CSV table of C-alpha atoms and ligand atoms in Angstrom, one decimal:
chain,number,residue,atom,x,y,z
A,1,MET,CA,-9.8,42.5,36.9
A,2,LYS,CA,-6.8,40.9,34.6
A,3,THR,CA,-7.9,40.3,31.1
A,4,ALA,CA,-6.6,41.1,27.6
A,5,ILE,CA,-10.1,42.2,26.6
A,6,GLN,CA,-10.1,45.8,26.8
A,7,PRO,CA,-12.5,48.6,25.7
A,8,GLN,CA,-11.3,51.8,23.6
A,9,PRO,CA,-9.4,54.4,25.2
A,10,GLY,CA,-11.6,56.8,27.4
A,11,ILE,CA,-14.3,54.5,28.1
A,12,LEU,CA,-13.1,53.6,31.5
A,13,ASP,CA,-13.0,57.2,32.3
A,14,ILE,CA,-16.7,57.7,32.2
A,15,ALA,CA,-18.2,58.1,35.5
A,16,LEU,CA,-21.7,56.6,35.4
A,17,TYR,CA,-24.5,59.3,34.9
A,18,GLN,CA,-26.5,59.3,38.4
A,19,GLY,CA,-30.2,60.0,37.4
A,20,GLY,CA,-32.2,62.2,39.8
A,21,THR,CA,-33.2,60.1,42.9
A,22,SER,CA,-36.8,59.4,42.9
A,23,LYS,CA,-37.9,57.6,46.0
A,24,ILE,CA,-37.4,57.8,49.9
A,25,ILE,CA,-37.6,54.6,51.7
A,26,GLY,CA,-40.8,54.6,53.8
A,27,ARG,CA,-42.4,57.4,52.5
A,28,ASP,CA,-45.4,57.6,49.9
A,29,ASP,CA,-45.8,61.4,50.0
A,30,ALA,CA,-42.4,62.2,48.6
A,31,VAL,CA,-42.3,64.8,45.8
A,32,LYS,CA,-39.2,64.1,43.3
A,33,LEU,CA,-38.0,67.4,42.4
A,34,SER,CA,-34.5,66.2,41.2
A,35,SER,CA,-35.1,65.7,37.4
A,36,ASN,CA,-36.5,68.7,36.0
A,37,GLU,CA,-39.7,67.1,35.1
A,38,ASN,CA,-42.8,68.7,34.3
A,39,PRO,CA,-45.1,68.7,37.6
A,40,PHE,CA,-48.3,68.1,35.6
A,41,GLY,CA,-47.0,65.0,33.8
A,42,ALA,CA,-47.5,64.5,30.0
A,43,GLY,CA,-50.7,66.1,28.7
A,44,ASP,CA,-54.0,64.5,27.6
A,45,MET,CA,-53.2,64.3,24.1
A,46,ALA,CA,-50.0,62.5,24.5
A,47,ARG,CA,-51.7,60.2,26.9
A,48,GLN,CA,-54.4,59.4,24.2
A,49,ALA,CA,-51.8,58.9,21.7
A,50,TYR,CA,-49.7,56.6,24.0
A,51,LEU,CA,-52.9,54.3,24.4
A,52,ARG,CA,-53.7,54.5,20.5
A,53,ALA,CA,-50.3,53.1,19.8
A,54,GLY,CA,-50.9,49.8,21.7
A,55,HIS,CA,-52.9,48.9,18.2
A,56,ASP,CA,-49.8,49.2,16.1
A,57,LEU,CA,-47.2,47.4,18.2
A,58,HIS,CA,-46.5,44.7,15.8
A,59,ARG,CA,-45.5,46.9,13.1
A,60,TYR,CA,-42.0,48.5,12.4
A,61,PRO,CA,-41.8,52.3,12.9
A,62,SER,CA,-41.3,55.0,10.0
A,63,THR,CA,-37.5,55.0,9.5
A,64,ASP,CA,-37.6,58.8,8.4
A,65,HIS,CA,-39.9,60.4,11.2
A,66,GLY,CA,-41.6,62.2,8.5
A,67,PRO,CA,-44.9,63.1,10.4
A,68,LEU,CA,-43.1,64.0,13.5
A,69,ARG,CA,-40.5,65.9,11.7
A,70,ALA,CA,-43.0,68.1,9.8
A,71,ALA,CA,-45.1,68.7,13.0
A,72,ILE,CA,-41.9,70.0,14.6
A,73,ALA,CA,-41.1,72.2,11.6
A,74,ALA,CA,-44.6,73.5,11.6
A,75,ARG,CA,-44.4,74.4,15.4
A,76,TYR,CA,-41.2,76.2,15.4
A,77,GLY,CA,-41.1,77.6,12.0
A,78,LEU,CA,-38.1,75.5,10.5
A,79,ASP,CA,-37.3,73.4,7.5
A,80,ALA,CA,-38.4,69.8,8.1
A,81,GLY,CA,-35.6,68.3,5.9
A,82,ARG,CA,-32.8,69.6,8.3
A,83,ILE,CA,-34.4,68.0,11.4
A,84,ILE,CA,-33.3,64.7,13.1
A,85,CYS,CA,-34.9,63.0,16.0
A,86,GLY,CA,-33.3,60.7,18.4
A,87,ALA,CA,-34.0,58.8,21.6
A,88,GLY,CA,-33.9,62.0,23.7
A,89,SER,CA,-31.5,64.6,22.7
A,90,ASP,CA,-29.1,62.8,24.6
A,91,GLU,CA,-28.9,60.4,21.7
A,92,VAL,CA,-28.5,63.3,19.3
A,93,ILE,CA,-25.4,64.8,21.5
A,94,SER,CA,-24.0,61.1,21.2
A,95,PHE,CA,-24.6,61.3,17.4
A,96,LEU,CA,-22.7,64.7,17.2
A,97,CYS,CA,-20.0,63.4,19.2
A,98,GLN,CA,-19.5,60.0,17.1
A,99,ALA,CA,-19.5,61.7,13.9
A,100,TYR,CA,-17.4,64.6,14.5
A,101,ALA,CA,-15.0,63.6,17.2
A,102,GLY,CA,-12.6,61.0,17.8
A,103,PRO,CA,-9.1,60.3,19.5
A,104,GLY,CA,-7.0,63.3,19.4
A,105,ASP,CA,-9.9,65.7,19.2
A,106,GLU,CA,-11.2,67.9,21.7
A,107,VAL,CA,-14.7,68.3,23.0
A,108,LEU,CA,-15.4,71.8,24.7
A,109,TYR,CA,-18.0,73.1,27.1
A,110,SER,CA,-18.1,75.1,29.7
A,111,GLN,CA,-17.3,74.4,33.7
A,112,HIS,CA,-21.0,73.8,34.7
A,113,GLY,CA,-22.0,72.1,31.6
A,114,PHE,CA,-24.5,69.3,31.2
A,115,LEU,CA,-22.8,66.0,32.2
A,116,MET,CA,-23.4,64.2,29.1
A,117,TYR,CA,-21.0,66.4,26.9
A,118,ARG,CA,-18.2,64.6,28.8
A,119,ILE,CA,-19.7,61.4,28.6
A,120,SER,CA,-20.3,61.7,25.1
A,121,ALA,CA,-17.1,62.6,24.4
A,122,LEU,CA,-15.2,60.2,26.1
A,123,ALA,CA,-17.3,57.6,24.4
A,124,ALA,CA,-16.3,58.6,21.1
A,125,GLY,CA,-12.7,58.7,22.0
A,126,ALA,CA,-12.3,62.4,22.2
A,127,THR,CA,-10.6,64.5,24.8
A,128,PRO,CA,-13.3,66.4,26.8
A,129,VAL,CA,-12.1,70.2,27.8
A,130,ALA,CA,-14.2,72.4,30.3
A,131,ALA,CA,-13.6,76.2,30.0
A,132,PRO,CA,-14.4,78.4,33.0
A,133,GLU,CA,-17.3,80.2,33.9
A,134,ARG,CA,-18.0,83.7,35.2
A,135,ASP,CA,-20.5,83.6,38.2
A,136,ARG,CA,-21.8,80.5,37.0
A,137,THR,CA,-22.7,81.6,33.5
A,138,THR,CA,-21.3,80.7,30.2
A,139,ASN,CA,-18.4,83.0,29.2
A,140,VAL,CA,-17.8,83.3,25.4
A,141,ASP,CA,-14.4,84.7,25.8
A,142,ALA,CA,-13.1,82.0,28.5
A,143,LEU,CA,-14.5,79.3,25.7
A,144,LEU,CA,-12.8,81.0,22.6
A,145,ALA,CA,-9.6,81.0,24.4
A,146,ALA,CA,-9.8,77.3,25.0
A,147,CYS,CA,-10.2,76.6,21.6
A,148,THR,CA,-7.4,74.8,19.8
A,149,LYS,CA,-6.9,73.4,16.2
A,150,ARG,CA,-7.9,70.2,17.7
A,151,THR,CA,-11.4,71.4,18.9
A,152,LYS,CA,-14.2,69.5,17.0
A,153,LEU,CA,-17.2,70.4,19.0
A,154,VAL,CA,-18.6,73.3,21.6
A,155,PHE,CA,-21.5,72.4,23.5
A,156,ILE,CA,-23.4,75.3,25.4
A,157,ALA,CA,-26.9,74.7,27.2
A,158,ASN,CA,-28.8,77.6,26.9
A,159,PRO,CA,-30.4,78.2,29.4
A,160,ASN,CA,-27.8,76.0,31.3
A,161,ASN,CA,-28.4,73.0,33.7
A,162,PRO,CA,-27.6,73.1,36.4
A,163,THR,CA,-27.1,76.9,36.7
A,164,GLY,CA,-30.2,77.9,35.1
A,165,THR,CA,-28.7,81.0,33.7
A,166,MET,CA,-28.3,81.9,30.0
A,167,ILE,CA,-26.6,84.2,27.6
A,168,PRO,CA,-28.1,86.5,24.9
A,169,ILE,CA,-28.2,85.6,21.2
A,170,SER,CA,-25.7,88.3,20.3
A,171,GLU,CA,-23.3,86.6,22.5
A,172,LEU,CA,-24.0,83.0,20.9
A,173,GLU,CA,-23.4,84.8,17.5
A,174,ARG,CA,-20.1,86.2,18.6
A,175,LEU,CA,-19.0,82.6,19.4
A,176,ALA,CA,-20.2,81.0,16.4
A,177,LYS,CA,-18.4,83.9,14.3
A,178,LYS,CA,-14.9,83.3,16.0
A,179,LEU,CA,-14.9,79.6,16.5
A,180,PRO,CA,-12.0,78.0,14.9
A,181,ALA,CA,-13.1,76.8,10.9
A,182,GLN,CA,-13.2,73.4,11.9
A,183,ALA,CA,-15.2,73.5,15.3
A,184,LEU,CA,-19.2,73.0,15.2
A,185,LEU,CA,-21.1,74.9,17.8
A,186,VAL,CA,-23.9,72.8,19.5
A,187,LEU,CA,-26.8,74.7,21.2
A,188,ASP,CA,-28.6,72.6,23.7
A,189,GLY,CA,-32.1,74.2,24.0
A,190,ALA,CA,-33.5,71.5,26.6
A,191,TYR,CA,-34.9,74.3,28.3
A,192,ALA,CA,-35.3,77.1,25.4
A,193,GLU,CA,-39.4,77.1,25.6
A,194,TYR,CA,-39.0,78.4,29.3
A,195,ALA,CA,-37.0,81.5,28.4
A,196,GLU,CA,-39.8,83.8,26.8
A,197,GLY,CA,-38.9,85.2,23.2
A,198,TYR,CA,-35.9,82.7,23.1
A,199,ASP,CA,-35.9,80.6,19.7
A,200,GLY,CA,-33.1,78.0,21.1
A,201,GLY,CA,-30.7,79.4,18.2
A,202,ALA,CA,-32.8,78.3,15.5
A,203,ALA,CA,-32.2,81.8,13.5
A,204,LEU,CA,-28.5,81.3,14.0
A,205,VAL,CA,-28.6,78.0,12.7
A,206,ASP,CA,-30.2,79.1,9.6
A,207,GLN,CA,-27.8,82.0,8.9
A,208,ARG,CA,-24.6,79.6,9.6
A,209,GLN,CA,-23.0,76.6,8.5
A,210,ASN,CA,-21.4,75.9,11.9
A,211,VAL,CA,-24.3,75.9,14.2
A,212,VAL,CA,-26.7,73.2,15.3
A,213,MET,CA,-29.7,73.3,17.9
A,214,THR,CA,-30.7,70.3,20.0
A,215,ARG,CA,-34.1,70.2,21.8
A,216,THR,CA,-36.0,67.7,23.8
A,217,PHE,CA,-39.8,66.4,24.6
A,218,SER,CA,-38.4,65.5,28.2
A,219,LYS,CA,-38.9,68.9,29.9
A,220,LEU,CA,-41.9,71.2,28.9
A,221,PHE,CA,-43.6,68.5,27.2
A,222,GLY,CA,-43.5,66.1,30.2
A,223,LEU,CA,-42.2,63.1,28.3
A,224,GLY,CA,-38.9,62.4,29.9
A,225,GLY,CA,-40.1,58.7,30.2
A,226,LEU,CA,-40.6,58.5,26.5
A,227,ARG,CA,-37.2,59.3,25.0
A,228,VAL,CA,-37.5,61.8,22.3
A,229,GLY,CA,-35.5,64.7,21.1
A,230,TRP,CA,-34.2,66.3,18.0
A,231,GLY,CA,-31.5,68.3,16.5
A,232,TYR,CA,-31.7,71.2,13.8
A,233,GLY,CA,-28.8,72.1,11.7
A,234,PRO,CA,-27.2,73.0,8.3
A,235,GLN,CA,-28.0,70.2,5.6
A,236,HIS,CA,-24.4,69.1,5.5
A,237,VAL,CA,-24.3,68.3,9.4
A,238,ILE,CA,-27.9,66.5,9.2
A,239,ASP,CA,-26.7,64.6,6.2
A,240,VAL,CA,-23.7,63.2,8.2
A,241,LEU,CA,-25.8,62.7,11.8
A,242,GLY,CA,-28.7,60.5,9.4
A,243,ARG,CA,-25.5,58.0,8.7
A,244,VAL,CA,-25.0,57.1,12.2
A,245,ARG,CA,-28.8,57.3,13.2
A,246,GLY,CA,-30.0,53.9,13.4
A,247,PRO,CA,-33.0,53.3,11.1
A,248,PHE,CA,-35.3,52.2,13.8
A,249,ASN,CA,-34.1,54.4,16.7
A,250,LEU,CA,-37.7,55.8,17.6
A,251,SER,CA,-40.7,53.4,18.1
A,252,THR,CA,-43.7,54.3,16.4
A,253,THR,CA,-45.1,55.1,20.3
A,254,GLN,CA,-42.3,57.6,20.6
A,255,GLN,CA,-43.1,59.4,17.3
A,256,ASP,CA,-46.7,59.4,17.6
A,257,VAL,CA,-46.9,60.4,21.1
A,258,ALA,CA,-44.5,63.4,20.7
A,259,GLU,CA,-46.3,64.7,17.7
A,260,ALA,CA,-49.6,64.9,19.9
A,261,ALA,CA,-48.0,66.6,22.7
A,262,LEU,CA,-46.8,69.5,20.2
A,263,ALA,CA,-50.5,70.0,19.5
A,264,ASP,CA,-51.3,70.3,23.2
A,265,GLU,CA,-51.8,74.0,23.4
A,266,ALA,CA,-53.7,73.9,26.8
A,267,HIS,CA,-51.1,71.7,28.3
A,268,ILE,CA,-48.2,73.7,26.9
A,269,SER,CA,-49.4,77.0,28.2
A,270,ARG,CA,-50.3,75.8,31.5
A,271,SER,CA,-47.0,74.4,32.2
A,272,LEU,CA,-45.4,77.5,31.0
A,273,ALA,CA,-47.4,80.0,32.9
A,274,GLU,CA,-47.6,77.7,36.4
A,275,ASN,CA,-43.5,77.5,35.8
A,276,ALA,CA,-42.9,81.1,35.4
A,277,ARG,CA,-45.3,82.0,38.4
A,278,MET,CA,-44.0,79.4,40.7
A,279,ARG,CA,-40.0,80.0,39.8
A,280,THR,CA,-40.4,83.8,40.5
A,281,TRP,CA,-42.2,83.0,43.7
A,282,LEU,CA,-39.9,80.5,44.9
A,283,ALA,CA,-36.7,82.4,44.0
A,284,ASP,CA,-38.0,85.5,45.6
A,285,ARG,CA,-38.8,83.8,48.9
A,286,LEU,CA,-35.8,81.9,49.3
A,287,ASN,CA,-33.7,85.1,48.5
A,288,ALA,CA,-35.7,86.9,51.3
A,289,ILE,CA,-34.5,84.0,53.6
A,290,GLY,CA,-30.8,84.5,52.9
A,291,VAL,CA,-30.5,81.7,50.1
A,292,ALA,CA,-29.3,83.2,46.9
A,293,THR,CA,-30.3,82.2,43.4
A,294,ASP,CA,-29.2,83.4,40.2
A,295,PRO,CA,-31.9,84.7,37.6
A,296,SER,CA,-33.3,80.9,36.3
A,297,TYR,CA,-34.4,80.9,32.9
A,298,ALA,CA,-35.3,77.3,33.1
A,299,ASN,CA,-37.8,75.2,35.1
A,300,PHE,CA,-35.5,74.8,38.2
A,301,VAL,CA,-33.6,77.2,40.4
A,302,LEU,CA,-30.1,76.6,41.8
A,303,ALA,CA,-30.5,77.6,45.7
A,304,ARG,CA,-26.8,78.6,46.8
A,305,PHE,CA,-25.7,78.0,50.3
A,306,LYS,CA,-22.9,79.3,52.6
A,307,ASP,CA,-20.8,76.2,51.9
A,308,PRO,CA,-21.3,72.3,51.1
A,309,ALA,CA,-21.8,71.5,54.5
A,310,GLN,CA,-24.8,73.8,54.8
A,311,ALA,CA,-26.1,72.7,51.3
A,312,ASN,CA,-25.7,68.9,52.4
A,313,ALA,CA,-27.4,69.7,55.8
A,314,CYS,CA,-30.2,71.5,54.1
A,315,ASN,CA,-30.6,68.3,51.6
A,316,THR,CA,-30.8,66.2,54.5
A,317,ALA,CA,-33.9,68.5,55.8
A,318,LEU,CA,-35.5,68.4,52.7
A,319,LEU,CA,-35.3,64.6,52.5
A,320,ALA,CA,-37.0,64.4,55.8
A,321,GLY,CA,-39.6,66.7,54.9
A,322,GLY,CA,-40.3,64.3,51.9
A,323,LEU,CA,-38.6,66.3,49.1
A,324,ILE,CA,-35.9,65.1,46.7
A,325,VAL,CA,-33.9,67.8,45.2
A,326,ARG,CA,-30.7,67.2,43.2
A,327,LYS,CA,-27.1,67.6,44.5
A,328,VAL,CA,-24.8,68.9,42.2
A,329,ASP,CA,-21.3,68.1,43.4
A,330,SER,CA,-20.6,66.3,40.0
A,331,TYR,CA,-21.1,69.7,38.4
A,332,GLY,CA,-18.4,71.2,40.4
A,333,LEU,CA,-21.1,73.0,42.7
A,334,PRO,CA,-21.2,71.3,46.1
A,335,GLU,CA,-22.3,74.5,48.0
A,336,CYS,CA,-25.6,74.5,45.8
A,337,LEU,CA,-28.8,72.5,45.4
A,338,ARG,CA,-31.0,72.4,42.4
A,339,ILE,CA,-34.7,72.6,42.9
A,340,THR,CA,-37.0,71.7,40.2
A,341,ILE,CA,-40.1,74.0,40.0
A,342,GLY,CA,-42.9,71.7,41.1
A,343,ASP,CA,-46.5,72.6,41.5
A,344,GLU,CA,-47.7,75.3,44.0
A,345,SER,CA,-48.2,72.7,46.9
A,346,ALA,CA,-44.6,71.2,46.1
A,347,CYS,CA,-43.0,74.8,46.1
A,348,ARG,CA,-44.7,75.6,49.3
A,349,ARG,CA,-43.4,72.6,51.0
A,350,VAL,CA,-39.8,73.4,49.7
A,351,LEU,CA,-40.1,77.1,51.2
A,352,HIS,CA,-41.6,75.9,54.4
A,353,VAL,CA,-38.5,73.2,54.9
A,354,ILE,CA,-35.8,75.5,53.7
A,355,THR,CA,-37.5,78.4,55.8
A,356,GLN,CA,-37.1,76.4,59.3
A,357,PHE,CA,-33.7,75.3,58.3
A,358,MET,CA,-32.3,78.6,57.8
A,359,GLU,CA,-33.8,79.6,61.0
A,360,GLN,CA,-32.0,76.8,62.8
A,361,GLN,CA,-28.8,78.1,61.2
A,362,ALA,CA,-29.2,81.6,62.5
B,401,PLP,C1,-32.5,67.4,30.3
B,401,PLP,C2,-31.4,67.8,29.5
B,401,PLP,C3,-31.5,67.3,28.3
B,401,PLP,C4,-32.6,66.4,27.6
B,401,PLP,O1,-32.0,65.3,27.6
B,401,PLP,P1,-33.1,64.0,26.9
B,401,PLP,O2,-32.2,63.1,26.6
B,401,PLP,O3,-33.7,64.8,25.9
B,401,PLP,O4,-34.1,63.6,27.8
B,401,PLP,C5,-30.2,67.9,27.3
B,401,PLP,N1,-29.9,68.9,27.7
B,401,PLP,C6,-29.5,69.4,29.3
B,401,PLP,C7,-29.0,70.3,29.4
B,401,PLP,C8,-30.7,69.2,30.0
B,401,PLP,O5,-30.7,69.3,31.2
């Protein structure tokens, strides 16, 4: 198309994000295991808050998210004044790129890192840079080696999506200490709750001036459709992000439902326990039939096949069985399929189809 009207440099390099497929035409028993959603949905307390929110739809929402930030701070033992809320953690990621990176700056992440880092970096006009991983795991030395004087942001998802692997706090700390002075480390904790005993990097944020943590209500809390996430950082960063955030970026419904979800202990503990139980179950059985997985600290497993052709064929077999998982070619892992841990019945169906598939391959 010939036109003098052109977007900012970088925008046309953005490949559109493809969400997980959610339907199979002609099947009503399909199970979606492609977006790491909570198989039990939202909890009862969140659903009730959602219904109550209907009474206030004519009111503008709180601009400072005070009650939600206070509830997050209380649950995780944080300083409410250093929390910022966004329409999903995606929005917080985009605030970070908008505020700290522009043309000529580099945004660094690891090889199989979350696609939004690259998208948000390009949207801000910055240059995305990927550092290699070792065995599908974040490699701190490779990240440090990739830093330059133009590196402004370093994104790490821990545990990472789509690999499910994670690195210990000691490694995060080593990275934070050795980064160039102008670089801000972002610890994406979308799956932090699933990693037992891990605080998402919150303590590291409290100790340092160059670390930010992002979190979400989309995974454990089962609210992916609501769009609420948050960030926790040093005061100087939160003050900056607050300037680029729109005053009404979260509706009253979003704020109230997220707050209610934080208090739903029954739903939280059931979701965590079932995920841990079925994750071990599925990984062990996949390994036993010759499908490798890395230890996963999240709510999915990355199943590894012989080659991309075998992964594709298995994906076709799963679709024929009414099971939608995630192809991860766009993450540089064409020999893998990412499978969200569903409820027990979904996990049994997955194992059944893959078992039959592997028998045919033998
Ligand atoms: C799912 C996910 C998020 C969460 O995104 P939201 O915008 O909060 O829904 C963030 N980071 C990673 C790595 C994810 O997989």
